[in-house]
C-alpha atoms as one frame of an Amber mdcrd trajectory, in Angstrom:
protein
   0.539 102.056 -22.824  -3.036 101.682 -23.812  -4.222 101.719 -27.060  -8.368
 102.483 -27.101  -9.770 100.387 -30.392 -11.855 101.955 -32.905 -12.054 105.000
 -30.114 -14.482 105.184 -27.477 -17.063 103.196 -28.971 -18.758 101.404 -26.046
 -19.749 104.963 -25.024 -20.063 106.648 -28.354 -20.026 104.901 -32.176 -17.508
 102.737 -33.712 -14.580 105.091 -35.340 -16.718 108.447 -34.749 -14.594 111.534
 -33.918 -16.691 112.384 -30.817 -15.288 108.492 -29.518 -12.070 109.512 -30.959
 -11.674 112.598 -28.827 -13.347 111.472 -25.864 -10.050 109.197 -25.309  -7.956
 112.001 -24.645  -9.187 113.403 -21.125  -9.292 109.878 -20.348  -5.463 109.564
 -20.105  -5.696 107.270 -23.256  -1.926 107.091 -25.314  -2.754 106.020 -28.472
  -6.266 105.883 -30.374  -6.602 102.657 -33.178  -9.343 103.428 -36.143  -9.510
 102.030 -39.458  -9.480 103.613 -42.511 -11.499 103.571 -46.151 -11.769 104.956
 -49.435 -14.513 106.391 -50.888 -15.715 106.112 -54.364 -14.030 110.291 -54.837
 -10.855 108.831 -53.166 -11.181 110.326 -49.447 -10.051 108.356 -46.661 -12.493
 107.936 -44.416 -12.995 106.063 -40.971 -14.687 102.949 -41.865 -13.993  99.331
 -40.129 -15.835  97.669 -42.513 -15.891  97.581 -46.434 -19.665  97.907 -46.443
 -21.549 101.005 -44.162 -24.215  98.175 -43.247 -23.057  97.356 -39.829 -22.275
 100.502 -38.393 -24.674 103.443 -40.507 -28.062 103.633 -41.107 -26.914 103.307
 -44.855 -26.332  99.753 -47.083 -23.824  99.546 -49.693 -19.527  99.205 -49.918
 -17.956 102.719 -49.069 -16.078 102.912 -52.364 -19.710 103.021 -53.525 -20.300
 106.376 -51.810 -19.277 109.698 -52.671 -17.837 111.832 -49.921 -20.854 114.376
 -49.452 -23.164 110.858 -49.950 -21.261 109.275 -46.836 -21.910 112.385 -44.920
 -25.557 111.955 -45.095 -25.379 108.365 -43.067 -25.537 108.589 -39.052 -23.114
 106.267 -37.441 -24.874 103.319 -35.181 -23.833 102.861 -31.056 -22.645  99.530
 -29.956 -26.274  98.658 -29.274 -27.321  99.493 -32.964 -29.187 102.323 -32.521
 -28.646 105.077 -35.149 -27.451 108.496 -33.277 -26.249 112.107 -34.726 -22.685
 110.929 -35.052 -21.202 111.102 -39.321 -18.809 109.562 -40.185 -15.210 111.491
 -40.232 -12.683 111.989 -42.960  -8.830 111.068 -41.702  -8.111 114.027 -42.393
 -10.887 115.920 -39.709  -9.792 113.645 -36.900  -5.836 114.020 -37.567  -6.836
 117.910 -36.860  -8.793 117.114 -34.022  -6.621 115.182 -32.397  -3.473 117.115
 -33.378  -0.482 117.556 -30.619  -2.711 115.470 -28.422  -2.950 111.625 -28.875
  -1.078 108.632 -30.804  -3.070 107.738 -33.479  -2.645 103.972 -34.835  -4.044
 103.605 -38.649  -5.640 100.250 -39.507  -5.922  99.191 -42.486  -3.833 102.127
 -43.897  -1.145  99.369 -45.822  -3.895  99.248 -48.897  -2.979 103.284 -48.959
  -0.127 104.523 -47.286   0.692 107.157 -50.228  -3.089 108.942 -49.725  -2.318
 108.566 -45.901   0.572 110.110 -46.045  -0.814 113.379 -48.329  -3.029 113.901
 -45.360  -0.735 113.362 -42.220   1.571 115.707 -44.664  -0.683 118.025 -44.990
  -2.403 118.256 -41.075   1.406 118.479 -39.957   0.731 115.377 -37.570   3.319
 112.505 -39.484   4.801 112.502 -36.302   2.274 111.265 -34.148   0.745 108.647
 -36.897   1.386 104.922 -36.540   1.199 103.106 -39.935   0.902  98.986 -39.827
   0.981  95.884 -41.728   1.444  92.174 -41.799   3.509  92.791 -45.184   7.229
  92.539 -44.440   8.473  96.129 -44.242  11.197  95.884 -47.151   7.776  94.729
 -49.128   5.992  98.255 -48.860   9.118 100.594 -48.847   9.799  99.249 -52.583
   6.382 100.033 -53.477   6.335 103.274 -51.514   9.129 104.728 -51.232  10.613
 107.018 -49.254   7.656 108.102 -47.588   7.354 104.811 -45.748  10.490 106.386
 -43.673   8.663 109.674 -42.741   5.821 107.737 -40.364   5.866 105.597 -37.402
   5.809 101.937 -39.079   4.651  99.098 -37.147   5.376  95.669 -37.908   2.423
  93.088 -37.071   3.400  89.455 -36.625   0.415  86.575 -36.422   2.071  83.972
 -34.271   0.289  80.145 -35.792   1.037  77.099 -34.293   4.598  75.397 -35.091
   6.019  79.316 -35.898   9.372  79.080 -35.101  11.988  82.098 -34.226  14.025
  82.175 -37.048  11.354  82.272 -39.451  10.178  86.039 -37.788  13.711  86.464
 -36.923  13.815  88.740 -40.039  10.458  91.199 -39.475  12.066  92.014 -36.458
  15.629  92.572 -37.697  13.730  97.136 -39.012  13.867  97.756 -35.309  10.692
  99.313 -35.575   9.316 101.316 -32.644   6.631  98.991 -32.145   6.014  95.000
 -32.676   2.150  93.944 -32.659   2.427  90.186 -31.809  -0.931  88.171 -32.434
  -1.427  84.903 -31.324  -4.756  82.133 -30.551  -2.273  79.856 -29.071   0.062
  80.951 -26.479   3.676  79.924 -27.179   5.384  81.071 -24.216   9.122  80.068
 -24.952   8.568  81.896 -28.348   7.206  85.043 -26.927   9.667  85.019 -24.855
  12.346  84.677 -27.460  10.615  87.959 -28.976  10.773  89.799 -25.524  14.306
  88.915 -25.314  15.013  89.860 -28.810  12.846  92.947 -28.933  14.360  94.508
 -25.034  17.435  94.401 -26.438  16.530  96.727 -28.936  14.118  99.049 -26.710
  11.180  97.906 -29.692   8.076  97.568 -27.728   5.714  94.163 -27.714   1.864
  95.409 -28.578  -0.586  92.669 -27.767  -4.126  93.108 -28.334  -6.484  91.983
 -25.506  -9.679  92.362 -27.159 -10.535  89.024 -27.701  -8.956  85.293 -27.125
  -8.083  84.242 -30.419  -5.663  87.402 -30.780  -4.143  87.693 -27.017  -3.892
  83.793 -26.606  -7.145  84.095 -23.946  -5.693  86.903 -21.561  -8.566  88.797
 -23.096 -10.421  92.093 -21.788 -13.820  90.913 -20.917 -11.691  87.741 -18.649
  -9.522  90.553 -16.930 -12.782  92.576 -15.383 -12.602  89.529 -12.649  -9.044
  88.596 -13.160  -7.029  91.497 -14.156  -4.213  90.537 -12.935  -4.107  87.178
 -14.167  -5.251  88.613 -18.086  -3.360  92.226 -18.636  -1.135  91.926 -15.589
   0.520  87.972 -17.292   0.575  89.663 -20.900   2.365  92.536 -19.454   4.267
  90.633 -16.340   5.202  87.706 -18.320   4.867  88.037 -22.066   6.442  92.039
 -21.769   3.693  93.874 -23.181   4.377  97.473 -23.127   1.410  98.402 -25.037
  -1.983  96.729 -24.820  -4.866  97.098 -27.213  -8.311  97.045 -25.509 -11.672
  97.596 -25.946 -12.185  98.687 -21.994  -9.986 101.938 -22.145 -11.163 103.207
 -18.328 -10.874  99.674 -16.748  -7.458  99.331 -18.126  -6.189 102.782 -16.898
  -7.666 101.871 -13.618  -5.545  98.630 -13.433  -2.629 100.307 -14.124  -2.514
 103.609 -12.264  -3.490 101.059  -9.154  -0.147  99.444 -10.195   2.150 102.793
 -10.558   2.775 101.792 -14.632   0.411 104.338 -15.968   0.745 108.556 -15.311
């Protein structure tokens, strides 16, 4: 499965509705977006805590009302101001309803509000929420709403991580597990793969940049896809790759008969 990071931001704008919708005809399986909360408690799409980098405005998202946020315009990947507006989570889920899975990054800050939007739009079953906090801790905080959404556990591996220290995170048998690693510990990664193969859970690896995937990143994949994307899939067991190069990754997978 292919995940497009922040929508198709290379061709549109970071977290823009237009970039998200463009992923559907491309054949992307999951689109990743980021959440922030306005001054009047509306969930909008924004990666940073401020609007400075991605819009023609300045200041914290939390200092803007929705009406004020809608006056801003998003910048493209070159930093040029576009005609694209900052979308709300509700606008986004209605636009993609029944068409593509949505991965909601930074959603662990707002689970209750996220759940309300997903319920209202009828999209609970197509949204992935994720966190590096243990599931049981989040369930104690948010209750049964946690069971009504697709939860993905994030596991950040550091040098010297032992299997017994992360085993409790693997016991809940969630459908997806996001595994991040700056340095490759092949033995540990293969242990995780074996453990998750037995539960039919799927490993999610971010190929966005070197520090998330042990150096097997998108940019290197443009020249050596078999040694990068192929290695993550064939050797480390990735069933889902998040990428900033969705069209290239889809072509690679289709040429190998791995993506329909």
